[in-house]
């Protein structure tokens, strides 16, 4: 090793898993910060009241409601061990919102590479809309999580059928050449 090489600063890359972990901790902190600062508003109270009923009652209520019962079923199971305080019932959405950040990273990485996945996860973690809906006892952030999960699973199915990202790699190359 020459003198110049010894003086050159060593480039050390932080493994992406540590960056993802930091982003998830950030997302969790933002979503749980002052989670119980406000009392439940009307729709949240309705969600909690419905979750306190039997599964049969939730199903009957859903038949006359525009919202499907899945969130209410989950909330019903959630309040059994965690209770019905503002923080307890909102924590389900806060965890779903944090899971959405992780899934956003996975989607970004699958489609465009690790750097894009990290940027997407950062934007997702800091998104005011995602933080807001992650602090509500409503189904909205769960719908976003399940939608992202559907896309992720669909891409996995396409990868298996087409031979692992073949078509998307061609598309990315075309974007580099024309853009």
PDB file of N, CA and C in Angstrom, residues 3 9 15 18 20 27 32 45 52 55 68 75 78 87 89 92 114 120 129 135 140 154 160 173 177:
ATOM      1  N   UNK A   3       1.790   5.414   0.074  1.00  0.00           N
ATOM      2  CA  UNK A   3       1.491   6.498   1.004  1.00  0.00           C
ATOM      3  C   UNK A   3       0.190   7.214   0.635  1.00  0.00           C
ATOM      4  N   UNK A   9      -9.134   8.762   2.345  1.00  0.00           N
ATOM      5  CA  UNK A   9     -10.166   8.304   3.282  1.00  0.00           C
ATOM      6  C   UNK A   9     -10.838   7.038   2.763  1.00  0.00           C
ATOM      7  N   UNK A  15     -24.745  -0.471   5.380  1.00  0.00           N
ATOM      8  CA  UNK A  15     -25.641  -1.450   4.754  1.00  0.00           C
ATOM      9  C   UNK A  15     -27.083  -0.943   4.740  1.00  0.00           C
ATOM     10  N   UNK A  18     -29.541  -1.280   7.719  1.00  0.00           N
ATOM     11  CA  UNK A  18     -29.470  -0.353   8.847  1.00  0.00           C
ATOM     12  C   UNK A  18     -30.204   0.944   8.528  1.00  0.00           C
ATOM     13  N   UNK A  20     -32.796   1.138   6.474  1.00  0.00           N
ATOM     14  CA  UNK A  20     -34.218   0.773   6.545  1.00  0.00           C
ATOM     15  C   UNK A  20     -34.665   0.721   8.001  1.00  0.00           C
ATOM     16  N   UNK A  27     -40.334   6.282  11.328  1.00  0.00           N
ATOM     17  CA  UNK A  27     -41.761   6.161  11.004  1.00  0.00           C
ATOM     18  C   UNK A  27     -42.574   5.813  12.245  1.00  0.00           C
ATOM     19  N   UNK A  32     -46.401   7.294  16.440  1.00  0.00           N
ATOM     20  CA  UNK A  32     -46.812   7.148  17.836  1.00  0.00           C
ATOM     21  C   UNK A  32     -46.692   8.444  18.633  1.00  0.00           C
ATOM     22  N   UNK A  45     -64.919   6.947  17.144  1.00  0.00           N
ATOM     23  CA  UNK A  45     -65.752   6.401  18.220  1.00  0.00           C
ATOM     24  C   UNK A  45     -66.687   5.324  17.713  1.00  0.00           C
ATOM     25  N   UNK A  52     -66.252  -3.308  19.586  1.00  0.00           N
ATOM     26  CA  UNK A  52     -66.605  -3.903  20.870  1.00  0.00           C
ATOM     27  C   UNK A  52     -67.758  -4.888  20.794  1.00  0.00           C
ATOM     28  N   UNK A  55     -68.556 -10.528  16.453  1.00  0.00           N
ATOM     29  CA  UNK A  55     -68.225 -10.602  15.026  1.00  0.00           C
ATOM     30  C   UNK A  55     -69.489 -10.680  14.177  1.00  0.00           C
ATOM     31  N   UNK A  68     -66.145  -2.177   4.230  1.00  0.00           N
ATOM     32  CA  UNK A  68     -66.112  -3.618   4.475  1.00  0.00           C
ATOM     33  C   UNK A  68     -65.714  -3.906   5.926  1.00  0.00           C
ATOM     34  N   UNK A  75     -59.821  -4.715  14.482  1.00  0.00           N
ATOM     35  CA  UNK A  75     -59.916  -3.857  15.659  1.00  0.00           C
ATOM     36  C   UNK A  75     -60.586  -4.598  16.810  1.00  0.00           C
ATOM     37  N   UNK A  78     -57.997  -6.642  18.262  1.00  0.00           N
ATOM     38  CA  UNK A  78     -56.971  -5.773  18.828  1.00  0.00           C
ATOM     39  C   UNK A  78     -57.357  -5.271  20.221  1.00  0.00           C
ATOM     40  N   UNK A  87     -54.916   5.863  22.640  1.00  0.00           N
ATOM     41  CA  UNK A  87     -53.624   5.359  22.159  1.00  0.00           C
ATOM     42  C   UNK A  87     -53.723   3.895  21.752  1.00  0.00           C
ATOM     43  N   UNK A  89     -56.336   2.066  20.642  1.00  0.00           N
ATOM     44  CA  UNK A  89     -57.058   1.778  19.398  1.00  0.00           C
ATOM     45  C   UNK A  89     -56.374   2.408  18.186  1.00  0.00           C
ATOM     46  N   UNK A  92     -53.079   0.344  16.341  1.00  0.00           N
ATOM     47  CA  UNK A  92     -53.231  -0.595  15.225  1.00  0.00           C
ATOM     48  C   UNK A  92     -52.929   0.107  13.901  1.00  0.00           C
ATOM     49  N   UNK A 114     -32.163  -0.530  -4.827  1.00  0.00           N
ATOM     50  CA  UNK A 114     -32.094  -0.225  -3.393  1.00  0.00           C
ATOM     51  C   UNK A 114     -32.181   1.267  -3.100  1.00  0.00           C
ATOM     52  N   UNK A 120     -37.955   6.122  -1.466  1.00  0.00           N
ATOM     53  CA  UNK A 120     -39.407   5.934  -1.355  1.00  0.00           C
ATOM     54  C   UNK A 120     -39.810   5.704   0.097  1.00  0.00           C
ATOM     55  N   UNK A 129     -49.597  12.949   5.146  1.00  0.00           N
ATOM     56  CA  UNK A 129     -50.852  12.224   4.965  1.00  0.00           C
ATOM     57  C   UNK A 129     -50.775  10.849   5.612  1.00  0.00           C
ATOM     58  N   UNK A 135     -52.627   7.771  12.512  1.00  0.00           N
ATOM     59  CA  UNK A 135     -53.028   8.141  13.866  1.00  0.00           C
ATOM     60  C   UNK A 135     -54.542   8.197  14.017  1.00  0.00           C
ATOM     61  N   UNK A 140     -58.269   3.594   6.749  1.00  0.00           N
ATOM     62  CA  UNK A 140     -57.640   4.167   5.563  1.00  0.00           C
ATOM     63  C   UNK A 140     -56.185   3.734   5.366  1.00  0.00           C
ATOM     64  N   UNK A 154     -48.390  -9.187  -6.572  1.00  0.00           N
ATOM     65  CA  UNK A 154     -48.613  -9.289  -8.015  1.00  0.00           C
ATOM     66  C   UNK A 154     -47.283  -9.266  -8.765  1.00  0.00           C
ATOM     67  N   UNK A 160     -42.261 -14.590 -11.295  1.00  0.00           N
ATOM     68  CA  UNK A 160     -42.214 -16.048 -11.431  1.00  0.00           C
ATOM     69  C   UNK A 160     -42.656 -16.492 -12.814  1.00  0.00           C
ATOM     70  N   UNK A 173     -34.096  -0.085 -18.889  1.00  0.00           N
ATOM     71  CA  UNK A 173     -33.033   0.244 -19.843  1.00  0.00           C
ATOM     72  C   UNK A 173     -33.551   1.242 -20.875  1.00  0.00           C
ATOM     73  N   UNK A 177     -32.173   5.155 -21.757  1.00  0.00           N
ATOM     74  CA  UNK A 177     -31.722   5.575 -23.082  1.00  0.00           C
ATOM     75  C   UNK A 177     -32.517   6.762 -23.611  1.00  0.00           C
TER      76      UNK A 177
END
